[in-house]
Amino acid sequence: MTLAELTLTGDLARPVRLTVPDLLGWPQHRVRVSFECATSGMQHHRFTGPLLYDVLSDAGPGFDPVRRKDRLRFLIAVNGADGHHALLSWAEIDPDFAHEPVLLAVSIDDTPLDRHGPQLVLPQDRCGARHISGINGICVDGHYHRAAEPAAAV
């Protein structure tokens, strides 16, 4: 059986490739989630997996740990093998800010996701659009350019 791989890249001290069995090395969390899917209606599932925060923290995000607000500029882009993608801010997952329990699920309804890859699970989302299946890449970015200054009134 071939295992799906997830690549952590970007502003990280330790970029890495991970499989679902690798993700079992972090503390596992179990959540029951209900969300509305545009194509198949209301869904109810049980997901198990590590927190996205724990996995990314272990990879060494490139923010300045002394400057608490420095991490607020970091974005997390999650890509699925099927072309779906989602964008989160570091503040959504950080315990000092929103502390949302975002999972990298390794199983759904007790079925392992080894061959398909982990699934991004946001229990707080009413809509399932950010539940990305078969994650093959996560990029942490703290170096995007700030928005342009508004033009001066004439």
Coordinates of C-alpha atoms in Angstrom, one line a residue:
M1 CA 0.0 0.0 0.0
T2 CA 1.3 3.4 -1.0
L3 CA 1.0 6.1 1.7
A4 CA 0.1 9.6 0.8
E5 CA 2.6 12.3 1.7
L6 CA 2.1 15.8 3.0
T7 CA 4.9 18.4 2.5
L8 CA 5.3 21.2 5.0
T9 CA 7.2 24.1 3.4
G10 CA 7.6 27.8 3.6
D11 CA 9.0 29.9 6.5
L12 CA 9.9 26.9 8.6
A13 CA 13.2 25.9 10.2
R14 CA 12.4 22.3 9.6
P15 CA 10.4 21.7 6.4
V16 CA 9.4 18.0 6.3
R17 CA 7.4 15.3 4.5
L18 CA 4.9 13.5 6.6
T19 CA 2.5 10.5 6.2
V20 CA -0.6 9.7 8.2
P21 CA 1.4 7.3 10.4
D22 CA 3.9 10.1 11.1
L23 CA 1.1 12.3 12.3
L24 CA 0.2 9.7 14.9
G25 CA 3.4 10.8 16.8
W26 CA 1.6 14.0 18.0
P27 CA -1.2 14.0 20.7
Q28 CA -4.4 12.9 19.1
H29 CA -7.7 14.8 19.4
R30 CA -11.1 13.4 18.6
V31 CA -14.0 15.7 17.5
R32 CA -17.5 15.2 16.3
V33 CA -18.2 17.6 13.5
S34 CA -21.4 18.6 11.7
F35 CA -21.2 20.8 8.6
E36 CA -23.1 21.6 5.5
C37 CA -21.7 20.4 2.2
A38 CA -22.9 22.2 -0.9
T39 CA -23.0 18.9 -2.9
S40 CA -24.2 16.4 -0.4
G41 CA -26.1 18.3 2.3
M42 CA -25.6 18.1 6.1
Q43 CA -22.6 15.8 7.1
H44 CA -21.9 14.3 10.5
H45 CA -18.5 12.7 11.2
R46 CA -15.9 11.8 13.9
F47 CA -12.4 12.9 13.1
T48 CA -9.2 12.0 15.0
G49 CA -5.8 13.6 14.5
P50 CA -3.2 16.1 15.8
L51 CA -3.8 19.8 16.1
L52 CA -2.4 21.7 13.1
Y53 CA -0.8 24.1 15.6
D54 CA 1.2 21.3 17.2
V55 CA 2.5 19.9 13.9
L56 CA 3.4 23.4 12.5
S57 CA 5.0 24.5 15.7
D58 CA 7.2 21.4 15.6
A59 CA 8.4 22.5 12.2
G60 CA 9.7 25.8 13.6
P61 CA 7.7 28.6 12.1
G62 CA 10.0 31.6 11.3
F63 CA 8.4 34.3 13.5
D64 CA 10.2 36.1 16.3
P65 CA 9.1 34.3 19.5
V66 CA 10.0 37.4 21.6
R67 CA 7.6 39.6 19.5
R68 CA 4.2 38.2 20.3
K69 CA 2.5 40.0 17.4
D70 CA 5.0 38.9 14.8
R71 CA 3.2 35.7 14.3
L72 CA 0.0 37.6 13.2
R73 CA 1.5 38.2 9.8
F74 CA 1.8 34.5 9.0
L75 CA -0.6 32.7 6.7
I76 CA -1.1 29.0 6.3
A77 CA -2.0 27.7 2.8
V78 CA -3.4 24.2 2.7
N79 CA -3.6 22.2 -0.6
G80 CA -5.4 19.0 -1.4
A81 CA -4.5 16.5 -4.0
D82 CA -7.8 17.1 -5.8
G83 CA -7.0 20.9 -6.3
H84 CA -9.0 22.2 -3.3
H85 CA -7.2 24.7 -1.1
A86 CA -7.8 26.9 1.9
L87 CA -6.1 29.7 3.6
L88 CA -5.9 30.3 7.4
S89 CA -4.1 32.8 9.5
W90 CA -1.7 31.7 12.3
A91 CA -3.8 33.6 14.8
E92 CA -6.7 31.2 14.1
I93 CA -4.8 28.2 15.5
D94 CA -2.5 29.9 18.1
P95 CA -3.4 29.4 21.8
D96 CA -2.6 33.1 22.5
F97 CA -5.2 34.3 20.0
A98 CA -8.3 32.4 18.6
H99 CA -7.0 28.9 19.6
E100 CA -9.3 27.1 17.2
P101 CA -8.9 23.3 17.4
V102 CA -8.0 22.8 13.7
L103 CA -7.0 19.2 13.1
L104 CA -5.0 17.3 10.6
A105 CA -7.3 14.3 10.7
V106 CA -5.7 10.9 10.3
S107 CA -9.1 9.1 10.5
I108 CA -12.7 9.8 9.6
D109 CA -15.4 7.7 11.4
D110 CA -12.6 5.4 12.6
T111 CA -11.4 4.7 9.1
P112 CA -7.7 5.5 8.6
L113 CA -6.7 8.0 5.9
D114 CA -3.3 6.4 5.2
R115 CA -3.7 6.1 1.5
H116 CA -5.7 9.3 0.9
G117 CA -3.7 11.6 3.2
P118 CA -4.8 13.7 6.1
Q119 CA -7.8 15.9 6.1
L120 CA -8.0 19.5 7.3
V121 CA -10.9 19.7 9.8
L122 CA -12.2 23.0 11.2
P123 CA -14.9 22.0 13.8
Q124 CA -15.9 25.7 14.2
D125 CA -16.9 26.0 10.5
R126 CA -20.6 25.7 9.7
C127 CA -19.8 25.1 6.0
G128 CA -17.4 22.3 5.0
A129 CA -15.6 24.2 2.3
R130 CA -12.4 24.5 4.3
H131 CA -12.4 20.7 5.1
I132 CA -9.6 19.8 2.7
S133 CA -9.3 16.1 1.9
G134 CA -6.1 14.4 0.8
I135 CA -3.8 17.2 2.0
N136 CA -0.5 17.0 0.0
G137 CA 1.0 20.4 1.0
I138 CA 0.9 23.1 3.6
C139 CA 2.9 26.3 3.2
V140 CA 3.5 28.7 6.0
D141 CA 4.2 32.2 4.7
G142 CA 5.3 35.2 6.8
H143 CA 6.9 37.2 3.9
Y144 CA 4.0 38.4 1.8
H145 CA 4.1 42.1 1.0
R146 CA 1.8 44.4 3.0
A147 CA -1.1 46.0 1.3
A148 CA -0.4 49.2 -0.6
E149 CA -1.0 52.5 1.2
P150 CA -4.3 54.1 0.2
A151 CA -3.9 56.9 -2.3
A152 CA -3.9 60.4 -0.9
A153 CA -7.1 62.4 -1.4
V154 CA -6.7 65.2 -4.0

